[in-house]
mmCIF file of C-alpha atoms in Angstrom:
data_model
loop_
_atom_site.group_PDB
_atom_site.id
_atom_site.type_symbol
_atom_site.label_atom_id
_atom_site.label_comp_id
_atom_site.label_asym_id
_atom_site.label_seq_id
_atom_site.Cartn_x
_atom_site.Cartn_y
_atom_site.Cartn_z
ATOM 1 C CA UNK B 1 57.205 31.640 -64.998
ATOM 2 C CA UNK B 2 55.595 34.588 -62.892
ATOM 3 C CA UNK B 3 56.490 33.979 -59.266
ATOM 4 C CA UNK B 4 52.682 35.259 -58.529
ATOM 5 C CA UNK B 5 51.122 33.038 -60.852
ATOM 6 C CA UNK B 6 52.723 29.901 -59.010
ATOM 7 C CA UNK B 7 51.209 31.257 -55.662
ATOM 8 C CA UNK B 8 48.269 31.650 -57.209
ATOM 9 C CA UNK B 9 48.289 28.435 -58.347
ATOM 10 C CA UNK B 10 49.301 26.550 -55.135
ATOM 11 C CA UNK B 11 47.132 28.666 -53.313
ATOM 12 C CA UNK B 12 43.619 27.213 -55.603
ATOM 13 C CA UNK B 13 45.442 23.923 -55.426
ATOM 14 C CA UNK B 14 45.114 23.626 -51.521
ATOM 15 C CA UNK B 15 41.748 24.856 -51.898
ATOM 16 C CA UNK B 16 40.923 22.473 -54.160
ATOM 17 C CA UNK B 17 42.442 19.628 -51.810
ATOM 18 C CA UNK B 18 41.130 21.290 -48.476
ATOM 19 C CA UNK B 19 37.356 21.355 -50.206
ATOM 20 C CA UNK B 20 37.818 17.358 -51.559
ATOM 21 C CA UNK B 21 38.241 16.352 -48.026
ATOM 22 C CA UNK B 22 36.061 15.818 -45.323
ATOM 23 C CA UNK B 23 35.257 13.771 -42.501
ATOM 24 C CA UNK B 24 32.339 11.802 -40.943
ATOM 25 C CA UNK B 25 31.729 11.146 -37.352
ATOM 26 C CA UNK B 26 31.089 8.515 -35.583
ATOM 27 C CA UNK B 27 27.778 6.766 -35.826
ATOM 28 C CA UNK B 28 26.623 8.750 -38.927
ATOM 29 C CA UNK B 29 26.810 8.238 -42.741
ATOM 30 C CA UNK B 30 27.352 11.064 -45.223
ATOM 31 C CA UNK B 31 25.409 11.149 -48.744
ATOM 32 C CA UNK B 32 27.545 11.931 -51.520
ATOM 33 C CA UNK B 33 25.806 12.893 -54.882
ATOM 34 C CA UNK B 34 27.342 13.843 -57.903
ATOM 35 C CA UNK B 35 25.608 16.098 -60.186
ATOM 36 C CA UNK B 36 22.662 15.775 -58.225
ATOM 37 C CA UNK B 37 22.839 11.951 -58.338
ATOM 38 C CA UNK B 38 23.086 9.327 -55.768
ATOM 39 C CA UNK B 39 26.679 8.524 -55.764
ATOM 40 C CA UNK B 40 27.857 6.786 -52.424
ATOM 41 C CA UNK B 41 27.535 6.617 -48.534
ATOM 42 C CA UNK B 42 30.380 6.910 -46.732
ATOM 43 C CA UNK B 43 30.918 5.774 -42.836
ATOM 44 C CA UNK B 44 33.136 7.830 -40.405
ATOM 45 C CA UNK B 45 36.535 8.691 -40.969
ATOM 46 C CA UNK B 46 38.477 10.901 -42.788
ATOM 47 C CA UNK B 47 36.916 10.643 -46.782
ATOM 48 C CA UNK B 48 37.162 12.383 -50.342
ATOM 49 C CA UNK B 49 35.350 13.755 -53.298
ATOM 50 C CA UNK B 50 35.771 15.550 -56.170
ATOM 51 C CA UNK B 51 35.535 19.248 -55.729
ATOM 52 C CA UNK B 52 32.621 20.681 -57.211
ATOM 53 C CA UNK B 53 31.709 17.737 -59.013
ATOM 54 C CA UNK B 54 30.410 15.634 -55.146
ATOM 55 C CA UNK B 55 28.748 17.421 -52.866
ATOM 56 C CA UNK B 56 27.669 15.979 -49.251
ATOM 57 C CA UNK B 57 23.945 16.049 -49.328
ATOM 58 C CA UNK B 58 23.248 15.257 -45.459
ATOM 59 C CA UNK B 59 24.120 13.415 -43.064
ATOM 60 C CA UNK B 60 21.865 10.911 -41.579
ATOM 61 C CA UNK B 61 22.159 9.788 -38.223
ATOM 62 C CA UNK B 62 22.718 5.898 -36.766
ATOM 63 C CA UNK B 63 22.439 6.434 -33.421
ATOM 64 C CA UNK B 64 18.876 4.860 -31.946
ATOM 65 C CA UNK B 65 16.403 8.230 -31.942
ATOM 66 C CA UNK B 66 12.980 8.478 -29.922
ATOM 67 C CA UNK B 67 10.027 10.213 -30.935
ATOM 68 C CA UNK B 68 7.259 10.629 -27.994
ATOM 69 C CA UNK B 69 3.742 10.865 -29.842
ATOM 70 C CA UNK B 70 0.731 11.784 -27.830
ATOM 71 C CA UNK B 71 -2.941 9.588 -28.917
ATOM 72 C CA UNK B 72 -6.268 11.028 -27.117
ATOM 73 C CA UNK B 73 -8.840 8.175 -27.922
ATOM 74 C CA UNK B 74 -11.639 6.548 -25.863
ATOM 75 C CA UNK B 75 -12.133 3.580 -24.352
ATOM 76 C CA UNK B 76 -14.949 0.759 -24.233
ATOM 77 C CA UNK B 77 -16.482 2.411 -21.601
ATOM 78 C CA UNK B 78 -16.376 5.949 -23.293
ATOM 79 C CA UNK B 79 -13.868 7.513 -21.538
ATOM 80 C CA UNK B 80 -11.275 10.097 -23.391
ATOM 81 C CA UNK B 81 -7.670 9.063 -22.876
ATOM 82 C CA UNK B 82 -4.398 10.530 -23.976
ATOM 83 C CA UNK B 83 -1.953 7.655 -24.166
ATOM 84 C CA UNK B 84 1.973 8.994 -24.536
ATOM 85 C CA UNK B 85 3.881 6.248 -26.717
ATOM 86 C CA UNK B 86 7.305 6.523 -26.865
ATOM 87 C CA UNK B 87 9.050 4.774 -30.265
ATOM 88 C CA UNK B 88 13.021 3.951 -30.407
ATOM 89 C CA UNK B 89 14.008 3.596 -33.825
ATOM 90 C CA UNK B 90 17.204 3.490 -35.742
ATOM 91 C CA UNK B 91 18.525 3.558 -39.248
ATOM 92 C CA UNK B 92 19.950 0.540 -40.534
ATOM 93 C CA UNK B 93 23.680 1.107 -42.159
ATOM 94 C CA UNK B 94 22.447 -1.013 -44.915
ATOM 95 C CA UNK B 95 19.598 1.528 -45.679
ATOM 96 C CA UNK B 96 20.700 4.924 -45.452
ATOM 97 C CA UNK B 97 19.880 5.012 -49.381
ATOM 98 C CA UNK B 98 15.925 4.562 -48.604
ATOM 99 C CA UNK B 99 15.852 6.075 -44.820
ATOM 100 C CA UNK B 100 17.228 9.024 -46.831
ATOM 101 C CA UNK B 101 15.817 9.085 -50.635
ATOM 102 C CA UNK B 102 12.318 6.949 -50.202
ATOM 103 C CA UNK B 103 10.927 8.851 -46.967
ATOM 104 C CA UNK B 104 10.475 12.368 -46.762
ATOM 105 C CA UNK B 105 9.382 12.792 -43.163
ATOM 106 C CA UNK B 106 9.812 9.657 -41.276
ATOM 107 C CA UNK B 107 8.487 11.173 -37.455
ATOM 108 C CA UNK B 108 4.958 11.837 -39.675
ATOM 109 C CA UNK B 109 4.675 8.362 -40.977
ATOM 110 C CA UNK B 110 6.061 7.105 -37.448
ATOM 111 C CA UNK B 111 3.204 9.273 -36.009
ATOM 112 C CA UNK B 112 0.544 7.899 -38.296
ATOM 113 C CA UNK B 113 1.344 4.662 -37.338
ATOM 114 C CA UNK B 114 1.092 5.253 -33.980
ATOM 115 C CA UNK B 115 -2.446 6.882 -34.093
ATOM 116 C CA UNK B 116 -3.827 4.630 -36.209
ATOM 117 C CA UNK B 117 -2.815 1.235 -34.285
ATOM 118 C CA UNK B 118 -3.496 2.836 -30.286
ATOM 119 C CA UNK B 119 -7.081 4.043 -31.918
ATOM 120 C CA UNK B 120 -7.890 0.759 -33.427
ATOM 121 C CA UNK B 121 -6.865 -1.352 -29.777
ATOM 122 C CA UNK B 122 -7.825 1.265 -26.689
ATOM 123 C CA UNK B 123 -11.656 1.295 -28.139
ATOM 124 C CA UNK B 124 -11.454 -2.725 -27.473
ATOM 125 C CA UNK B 125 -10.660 -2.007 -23.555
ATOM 126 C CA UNK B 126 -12.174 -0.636 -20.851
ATOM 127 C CA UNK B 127 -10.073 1.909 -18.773
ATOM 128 C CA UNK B 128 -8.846 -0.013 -16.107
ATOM 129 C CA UNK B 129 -8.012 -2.617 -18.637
ATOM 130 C CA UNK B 130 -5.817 -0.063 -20.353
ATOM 131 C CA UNK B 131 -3.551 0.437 -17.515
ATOM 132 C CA UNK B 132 -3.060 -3.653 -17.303
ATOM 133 C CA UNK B 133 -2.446 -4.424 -20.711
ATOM 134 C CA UNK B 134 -0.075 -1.168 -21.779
ATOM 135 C CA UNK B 135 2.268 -3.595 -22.676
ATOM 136 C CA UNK B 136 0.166 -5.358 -25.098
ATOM 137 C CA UNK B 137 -0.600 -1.900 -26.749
ATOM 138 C CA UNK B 138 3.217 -1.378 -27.379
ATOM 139 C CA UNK B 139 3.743 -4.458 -28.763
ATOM 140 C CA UNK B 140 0.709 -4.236 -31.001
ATOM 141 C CA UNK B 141 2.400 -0.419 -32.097
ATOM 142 C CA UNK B 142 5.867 -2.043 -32.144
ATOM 143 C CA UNK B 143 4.649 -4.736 -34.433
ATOM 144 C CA UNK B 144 2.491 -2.700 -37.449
ATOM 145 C CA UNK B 145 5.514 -0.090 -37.082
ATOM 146 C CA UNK B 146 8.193 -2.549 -37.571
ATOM 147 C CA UNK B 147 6.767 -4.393 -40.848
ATOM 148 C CA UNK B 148 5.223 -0.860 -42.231
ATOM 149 C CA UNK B 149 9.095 1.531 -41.316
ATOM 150 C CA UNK B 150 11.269 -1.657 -42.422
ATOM 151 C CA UNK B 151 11.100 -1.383 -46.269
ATOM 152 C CA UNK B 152 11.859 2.568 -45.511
ATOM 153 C CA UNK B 153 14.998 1.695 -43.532
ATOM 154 C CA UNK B 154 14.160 2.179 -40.479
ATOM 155 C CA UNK B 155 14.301 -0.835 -37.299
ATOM 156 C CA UNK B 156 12.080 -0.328 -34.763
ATOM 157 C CA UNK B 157 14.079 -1.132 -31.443
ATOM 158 C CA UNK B 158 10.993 -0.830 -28.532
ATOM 159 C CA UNK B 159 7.791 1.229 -28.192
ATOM 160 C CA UNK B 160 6.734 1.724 -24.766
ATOM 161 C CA UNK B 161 3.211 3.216 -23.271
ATOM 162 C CA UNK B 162 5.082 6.007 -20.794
ATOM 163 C CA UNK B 163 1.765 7.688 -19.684
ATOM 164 C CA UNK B 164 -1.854 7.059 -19.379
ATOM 165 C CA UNK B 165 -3.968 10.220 -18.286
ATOM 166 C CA UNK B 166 -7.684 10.290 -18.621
ATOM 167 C CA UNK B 167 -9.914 12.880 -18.466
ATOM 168 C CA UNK B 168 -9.319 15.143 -15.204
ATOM 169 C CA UNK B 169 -13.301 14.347 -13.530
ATOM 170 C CA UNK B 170 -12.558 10.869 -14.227
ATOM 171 C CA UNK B 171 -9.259 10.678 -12.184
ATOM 172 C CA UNK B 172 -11.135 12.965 -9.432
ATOM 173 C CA UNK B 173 -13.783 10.124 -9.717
ATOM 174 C CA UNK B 174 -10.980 6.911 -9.399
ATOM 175 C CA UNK B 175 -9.291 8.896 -6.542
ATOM 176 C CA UNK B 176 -12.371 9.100 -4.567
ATOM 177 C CA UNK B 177 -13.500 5.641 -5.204
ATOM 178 C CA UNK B 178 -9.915 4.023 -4.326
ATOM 179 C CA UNK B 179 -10.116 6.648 -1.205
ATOM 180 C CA UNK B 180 -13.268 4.939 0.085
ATOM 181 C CA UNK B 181 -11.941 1.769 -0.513
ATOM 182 C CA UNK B 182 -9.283 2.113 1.534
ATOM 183 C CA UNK B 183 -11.484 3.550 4.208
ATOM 184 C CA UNK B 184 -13.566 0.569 4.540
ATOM 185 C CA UNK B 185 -11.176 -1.466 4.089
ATOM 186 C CA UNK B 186 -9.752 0.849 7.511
ATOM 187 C CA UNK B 187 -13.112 0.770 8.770
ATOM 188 C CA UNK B 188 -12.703 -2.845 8.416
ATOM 189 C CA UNK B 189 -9.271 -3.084 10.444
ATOM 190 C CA UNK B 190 -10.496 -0.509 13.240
ATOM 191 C CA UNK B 191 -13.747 -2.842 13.534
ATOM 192 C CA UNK B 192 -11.731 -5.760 14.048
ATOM 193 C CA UNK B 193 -9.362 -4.343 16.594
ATOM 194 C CA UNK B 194 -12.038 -2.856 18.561
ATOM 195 C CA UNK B 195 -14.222 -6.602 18.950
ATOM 196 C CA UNK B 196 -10.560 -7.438 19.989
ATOM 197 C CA UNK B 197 -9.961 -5.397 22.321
ATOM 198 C CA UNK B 198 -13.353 -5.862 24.073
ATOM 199 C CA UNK B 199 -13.777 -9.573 24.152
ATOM 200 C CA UNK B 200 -9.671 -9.709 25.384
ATOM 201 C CA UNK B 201 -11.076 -7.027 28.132
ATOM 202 C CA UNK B 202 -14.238 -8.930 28.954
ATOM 203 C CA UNK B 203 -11.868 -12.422 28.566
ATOM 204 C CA UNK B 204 -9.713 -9.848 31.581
ATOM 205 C CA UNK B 205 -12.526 -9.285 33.786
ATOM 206 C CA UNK B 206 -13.734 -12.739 33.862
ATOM 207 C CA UNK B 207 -10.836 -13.918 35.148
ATOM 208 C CA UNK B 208 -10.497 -10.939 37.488
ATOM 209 C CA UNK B 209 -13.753 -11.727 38.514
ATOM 210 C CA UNK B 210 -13.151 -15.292 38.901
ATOM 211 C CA UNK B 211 -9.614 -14.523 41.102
ATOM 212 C CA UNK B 212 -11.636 -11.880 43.623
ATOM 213 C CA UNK B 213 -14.643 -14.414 44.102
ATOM 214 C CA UNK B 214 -11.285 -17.254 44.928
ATOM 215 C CA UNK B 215 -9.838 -14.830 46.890
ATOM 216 C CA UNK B 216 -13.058 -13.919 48.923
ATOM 217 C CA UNK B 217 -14.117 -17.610 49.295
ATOM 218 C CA UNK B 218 -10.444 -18.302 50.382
ATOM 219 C CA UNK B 219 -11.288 -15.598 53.059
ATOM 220 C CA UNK B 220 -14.690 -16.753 54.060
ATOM 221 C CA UNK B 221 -13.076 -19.706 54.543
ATOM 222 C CA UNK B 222 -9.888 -19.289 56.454
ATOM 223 C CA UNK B 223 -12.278 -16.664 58.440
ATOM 224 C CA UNK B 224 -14.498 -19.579 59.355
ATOM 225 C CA UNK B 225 -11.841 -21.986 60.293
ATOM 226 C CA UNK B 226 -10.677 -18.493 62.830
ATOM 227 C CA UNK B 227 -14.315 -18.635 64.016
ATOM 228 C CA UNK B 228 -14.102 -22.554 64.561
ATOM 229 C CA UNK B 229 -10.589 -22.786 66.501
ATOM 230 C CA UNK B 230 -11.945 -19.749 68.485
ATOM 231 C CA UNK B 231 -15.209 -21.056 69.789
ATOM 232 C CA UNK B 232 -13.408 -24.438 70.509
ATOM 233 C CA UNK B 233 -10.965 -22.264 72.622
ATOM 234 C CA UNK B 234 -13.841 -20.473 74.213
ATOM 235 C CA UNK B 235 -15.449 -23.915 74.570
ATOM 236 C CA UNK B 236 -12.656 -25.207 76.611
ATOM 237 C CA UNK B 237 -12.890 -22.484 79.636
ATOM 238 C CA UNK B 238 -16.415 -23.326 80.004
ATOM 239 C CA UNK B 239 -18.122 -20.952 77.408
ATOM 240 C CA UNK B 240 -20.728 -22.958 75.436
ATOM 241 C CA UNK B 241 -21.162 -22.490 72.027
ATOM 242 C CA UNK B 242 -24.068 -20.089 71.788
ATOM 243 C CA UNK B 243 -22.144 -17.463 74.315
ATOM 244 C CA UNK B 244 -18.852 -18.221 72.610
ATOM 245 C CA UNK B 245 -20.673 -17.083 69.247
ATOM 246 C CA UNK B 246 -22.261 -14.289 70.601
ATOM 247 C CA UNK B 247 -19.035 -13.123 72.128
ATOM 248 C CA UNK B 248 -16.733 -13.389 68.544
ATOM 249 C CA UNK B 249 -20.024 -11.204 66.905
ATOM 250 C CA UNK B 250 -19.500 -8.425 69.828
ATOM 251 C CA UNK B 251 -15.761 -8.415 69.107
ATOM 252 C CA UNK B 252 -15.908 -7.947 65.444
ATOM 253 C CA UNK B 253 -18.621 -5.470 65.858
ATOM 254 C CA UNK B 254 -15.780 -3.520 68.016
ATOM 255 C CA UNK B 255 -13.148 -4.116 66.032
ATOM 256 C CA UNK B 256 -15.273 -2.820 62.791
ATOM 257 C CA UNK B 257 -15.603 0.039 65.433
ATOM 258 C CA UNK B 258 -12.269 1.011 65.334
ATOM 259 C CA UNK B 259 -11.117 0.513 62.336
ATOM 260 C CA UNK B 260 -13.416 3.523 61.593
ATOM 261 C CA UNK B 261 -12.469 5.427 64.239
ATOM 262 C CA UNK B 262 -8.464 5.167 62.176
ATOM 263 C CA UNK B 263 -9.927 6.274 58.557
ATOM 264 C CA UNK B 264 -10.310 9.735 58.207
ATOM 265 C CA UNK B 265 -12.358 9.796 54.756
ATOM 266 C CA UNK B 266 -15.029 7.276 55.727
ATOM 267 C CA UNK B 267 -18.781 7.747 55.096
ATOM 268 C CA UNK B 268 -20.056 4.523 56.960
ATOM 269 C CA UNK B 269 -22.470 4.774 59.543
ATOM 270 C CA UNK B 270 -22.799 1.765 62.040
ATOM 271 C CA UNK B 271 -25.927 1.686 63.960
ATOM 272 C CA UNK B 272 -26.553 1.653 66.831
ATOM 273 C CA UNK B 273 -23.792 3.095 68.671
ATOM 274 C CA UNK B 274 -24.362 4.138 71.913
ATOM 275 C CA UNK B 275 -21.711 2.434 74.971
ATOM 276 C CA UNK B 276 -24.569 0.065 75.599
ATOM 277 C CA UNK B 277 -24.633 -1.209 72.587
ATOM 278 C CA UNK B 278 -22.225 -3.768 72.769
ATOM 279 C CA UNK B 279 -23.961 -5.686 75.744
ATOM 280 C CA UNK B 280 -27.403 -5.117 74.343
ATOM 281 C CA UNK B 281 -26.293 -7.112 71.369
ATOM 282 C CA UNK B 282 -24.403 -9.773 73.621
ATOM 283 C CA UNK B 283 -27.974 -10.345 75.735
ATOM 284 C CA UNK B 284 -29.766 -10.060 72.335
ATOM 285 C CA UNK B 285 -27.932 -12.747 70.283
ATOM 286 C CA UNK B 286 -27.751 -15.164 73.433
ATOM 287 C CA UNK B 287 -31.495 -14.893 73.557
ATOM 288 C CA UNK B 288 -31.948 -15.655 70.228
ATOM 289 C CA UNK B 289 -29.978 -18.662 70.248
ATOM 290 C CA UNK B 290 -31.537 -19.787 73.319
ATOM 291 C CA UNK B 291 -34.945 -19.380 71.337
ATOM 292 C CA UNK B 292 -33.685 -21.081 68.515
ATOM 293 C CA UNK B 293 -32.788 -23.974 69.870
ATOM 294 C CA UNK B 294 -36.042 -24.367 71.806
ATOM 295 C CA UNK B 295 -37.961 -24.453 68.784
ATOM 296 C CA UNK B 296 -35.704 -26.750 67.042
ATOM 297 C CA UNK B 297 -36.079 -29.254 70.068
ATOM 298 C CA UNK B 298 -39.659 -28.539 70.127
ATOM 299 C CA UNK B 299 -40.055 -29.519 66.066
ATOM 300 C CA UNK B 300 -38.086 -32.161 67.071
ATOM 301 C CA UNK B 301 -40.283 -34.072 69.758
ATOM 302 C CA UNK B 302 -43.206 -33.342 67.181
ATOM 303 C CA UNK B 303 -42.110 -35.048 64.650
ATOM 304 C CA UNK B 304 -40.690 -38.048 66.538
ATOM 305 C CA UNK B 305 -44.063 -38.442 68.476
ATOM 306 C CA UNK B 306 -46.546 -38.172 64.720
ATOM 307 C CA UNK B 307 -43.878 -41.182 63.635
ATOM 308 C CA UNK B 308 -44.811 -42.880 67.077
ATOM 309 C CA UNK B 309 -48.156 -42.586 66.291
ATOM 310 C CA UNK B 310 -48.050 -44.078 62.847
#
């Protein structure tokens, strides 16, 4: 036999074997059709067909997919909303046959879904009530997708709501109305702290108050007992009580006298002032005293003689 037509016939017969192998990766499944027939799936691994006869069709993909579809609807209170729902799904091994042969374009159908279930519950809520019950508009998507995509092959793993965005005046609007709730709400706080801090300062002065008028009675007081042990002193050399007053007046009124003299900043003017002034006031208060206490002993030989009388 022709040494050239052996090579030529090993060479087609490694072709042959090279093209009736294949393999599959992981997490796929590989549609094998014969003559343009369903033949068989195959998983991953290292497979074969017949040359020319099976042909891989396509390979469909296990892994869990996720198509984001984006609804603009309106709510209860007629306001336009784009909602972004996000669907896992997944092909089940068990029904590559109709995820592959029964459904042409599965994110279409997927889509419709979608629309048609978030347009038929957002018109039942008002806005704010779409941002608390998101979940219950995934589950409401996850459960007309998962009866409707099942038959077709296809599981439904988890929808989820990822984004709600109204229209752009009506966010402008919900900022500013959150913004001025938070200011009174501020407002509020700052009132508070304020009627704080003045009753806790008026509560301060009070008591400050209250200490200085101790403090000043305290004085008057031990000033008074001074006055008392010094007019007994005064008493006891033979200075009645009248002079011995007089005398303690003319010494504070000297003393105040030069305690003036030592400030340097004072304003206070104490008249009168001249070097007689001391002994004017002496003669002065003695006199009065002396006058006083005539007309008290006068009032009081009145009054016993009218109760004589009666």
């Amino acid at each position: 036999m022709d040494p050239f037509y052996l090579l030529s016939l090993l060479f087609i017969g490694v072709i042959l074997l090279l093209s009736s192998l294949f393999t599959v990766k992981q997490q796929t499944a590989a549609i094998i059709e014969r003559f343009g027939k369903f033949h068989s799936i195959r998983t991953s691994g290292l497979q074969f067909k017949i040359p020319i006869i099976d042909r891989v069709v396509t390979r469909v993909g296990l892994k869990i997919q996720q198509l984001d579809v984006i609804v603009e609807t309106k709510t209860l209170d007629d306001v336009f909303v784009k909602l972004k729902v996000s669907v896992q799904y997944v092909v089940l091994k068990d029904k590559v046959y109709e995820a592959f042969y029964q459904l042409e374009y599965p994110h279409d159908q997927i889509t419709s879904y979608v629309f048609d279930v978030v347009r038929a519950e957002v018109p039942k809520m008002k806005l704010d009530d779409v941002f608390v019950k998101k979940d219950d508009i995934a589950i409401a998507v996850k459960k007309e997708l998962q009866q409707a995509m099942f038959d077709y092959g296809y599981d439904i793993i988890k929808t989820l709501v990822t984004d709600i965005d109204p229209d752009a005046q009506v966010k402008e609007a919900m900022n500013r109305i959150n913004a001025s709730e938070r200011e009174k709400i501020a407002a509020q706080f700052e009132g508070d702290a304020a009627r704080i801090l003045i009753v806790e300062k008026a509560k301060a002065e009070a008591e400050s108050k209250r200490l200085q008028g101790q403090g000043i009675a305290d004085q008057r007081r031990e000033i008074a007992r001074g006055l008392e042990e010094s007019v007994e002193v005064l008493n006891k050399v033979g200075i009645n009580s009248q002079e011995a007053s007089a005398l303690i007046v003319v010494t504070q009124h000297y003393d105040t006298l030069q305690s003036i003299g030592e400030a340097t900043n004072t304003n206070l003017i104490l008249l009168p002032n001249s070097p007689q002034a001391g002994s004017d006031m002496l003669n002065n208060m003695v006199a009065s005293f002396t006058a006083s206490n005539m007309i008290g002993e006068s009032m009081k030989l009145k009054n016993t003689e009218n109760e004589d009388e009666k």
